[in-house]
Amino acid sequence: MAKVVAELKYSAEHEWVAADGSGPTGVGISAVAADALGDIVYVDLPEVGSTVTAGETCGEVESTKSVSDLYAPVTGEVVEINEEVVSDPALINNDPYGAGWLFKVAVTEEGPLMSAEEYAAANGGEL
């Protein structure tokens, strides 16, 4: 069973949000999604300085199995992208909650998000 991190919030589209209130909010995809996608070979992330809107597509994740849209779980300005994950997309499979983070946003509004418990219950993840 895929791991779900208790300190994070999750979107219905399998993105996680790390908001501790100390600065930009980190965004990535859950281990549940990474496991379902299989070996991730390419990511297309929003550009630094662009605005993302909660619930709207902002990039894509390509695996050996399929291409999936990446949805913004929050609204705000993208302030940083993870260049390492662009160079080595397998980081998402290996460490989706750590080195495999995707981008950071100066959030103006959160989209509908679930607690880790709600996400795990809905998607078969393990806390």
Coordinates of C-alpha atoms in Angstrom, one line a residue:
M1 CA 0.0 0.0 0.0
A2 CA 1.3 3.5 -0.9
K3 CA 2.3 5.8 1.9
V4 CA 0.3 8.9 2.7
V5 CA 2.1 11.5 4.8
A6 CA 0.0 12.8 7.7
E7 CA 1.3 16.3 7.8
L8 CA 0.2 17.1 4.2
K9 CA -3.1 17.9 2.6
Y10 CA -4.2 16.3 -0.7
S11 CA -6.3 17.1 -3.7
A12 CA -8.8 14.7 -5.3
E13 CA -6.4 14.7 -8.3
H14 CA -3.6 13.2 -6.1
E15 CA -1.4 16.3 -5.6
W16 CA -0.1 17.0 -2.1
V17 CA 0.3 20.4 -0.5
A18 CA 2.8 21.2 2.2
A19 CA 1.8 24.4 3.9
D20 CA 3.4 25.2 7.2
G21 CA 2.7 28.9 7.0
S22 CA 6.4 29.9 6.9
G23 CA 6.6 30.7 3.2
P24 CA 5.8 29.3 -0.2
T25 CA 3.7 26.1 -0.3
G26 CA 5.3 23.0 -1.7
V27 CA 3.3 20.9 -4.2
G28 CA 4.0 17.3 -5.5
I29 CA 2.1 14.2 -6.4
S30 CA 1.3 11.5 -3.9
A31 CA 2.9 8.1 -3.7
V32 CA -0.5 6.6 -4.6
A33 CA -0.4 8.5 -7.9
A34 CA 3.3 7.7 -8.5
D35 CA 2.7 4.0 -8.0
A36 CA -0.3 4.1 -10.3
L37 CA 1.6 5.9 -13.0
G38 CA 4.6 3.6 -13.0
D39 CA 8.0 4.8 -14.0
I40 CA 7.9 8.5 -14.5
V41 CA 10.0 9.7 -17.5
Y42 CA 9.1 13.3 -18.0
V43 CA 7.4 16.3 -16.2
D44 CA 6.2 19.6 -17.6
L45 CA 5.9 22.1 -14.8
P46 CA 4.5 25.7 -14.7
E47 CA 7.0 28.5 -15.2
V48 CA 8.4 30.5 -12.3
G49 CA 6.4 33.8 -12.2
S50 CA 3.2 32.2 -13.7
T51 CA 0.0 32.0 -11.9
V52 CA -1.7 28.7 -11.2
T53 CA -5.4 28.3 -10.4
A54 CA -6.7 25.7 -8.0
G55 CA -8.4 22.9 -10.0
E56 CA -7.0 23.8 -13.3
T57 CA -4.2 22.0 -15.2
C58 CA -0.7 23.4 -14.8
G59 CA 1.5 20.8 -16.4
E60 CA 1.8 17.1 -17.0
V61 CA 3.5 14.0 -15.8
E62 CA 4.5 11.3 -18.3
S63 CA 5.2 7.7 -17.4
T64 CA 6.0 4.6 -19.5
K65 CA 2.3 3.8 -19.2
S66 CA 0.5 7.2 -19.8
V67 CA 0.5 10.9 -19.7
S68 CA -1.5 12.6 -16.9
D69 CA -2.4 16.2 -16.4
L70 CA -1.0 17.9 -13.3
Y71 CA -3.7 20.0 -11.5
A72 CA -2.9 23.0 -9.3
P73 CA -4.3 22.3 -5.7
V74 CA -3.9 25.9 -4.8
T75 CA -4.1 29.4 -6.5
G76 CA -1.1 31.7 -6.5
E77 CA 2.2 32.6 -8.1
V78 CA 4.8 29.9 -8.8
V79 CA 8.0 31.0 -7.1
E80 CA 10.2 28.0 -7.6
I81 CA 10.3 24.7 -9.6
N82 CA 12.3 21.6 -8.8
E83 CA 14.9 21.6 -11.5
E84 CA 16.3 18.3 -10.2
V85 CA 13.0 16.6 -10.9
V86 CA 12.9 18.0 -14.4
S87 CA 16.3 16.5 -15.0
D88 CA 15.5 13.3 -13.3
P89 CA 11.8 12.6 -13.1
A90 CA 12.4 9.2 -11.4
L91 CA 12.9 11.2 -8.2
I92 CA 9.1 11.3 -8.1
N93 CA 8.9 7.5 -7.9
N94 CA 11.8 7.2 -5.5
D95 CA 10.8 10.0 -3.0
P96 CA 7.5 11.7 -3.9
Y97 CA 7.2 13.6 -0.6
G98 CA 10.9 14.6 -0.4
A99 CA 13.3 15.1 -3.4
G100 CA 10.4 14.5 -5.8
W101 CA 8.5 17.7 -5.0
L102 CA 7.4 19.6 -8.1
F103 CA 7.0 23.4 -7.4
K104 CA 6.3 26.0 -4.8
V105 CA 3.6 28.6 -4.8
A106 CA 3.0 31.9 -3.0
V107 CA -0.6 30.9 -2.2
T108 CA -3.5 33.3 -2.4
E109 CA -6.2 30.6 -2.0
E110 CA -6.4 26.9 -1.4
G111 CA -8.6 24.6 -3.5
P112 CA -10.7 21.9 -2.0
L113 CA -8.2 19.7 -0.1
M114 CA -8.5 16.5 2.0
S115 CA -6.7 15.6 5.2
A116 CA -4.3 12.7 5.0
E117 CA -6.9 10.5 6.7
E118 CA -9.6 11.4 4.1
Y119 CA -7.2 10.9 1.2
A120 CA -5.9 7.5 2.5
A121 CA -9.5 6.3 3.0
A122 CA -10.6 7.4 -0.5
N123 CA -7.5 6.1 -2.3
G124 CA -6.3 3.0 -0.4
G125 CA -3.2 4.7 0.9
E126 CA -1.5 3.9 4.2
L127 CA -0.7 6.6 6.9

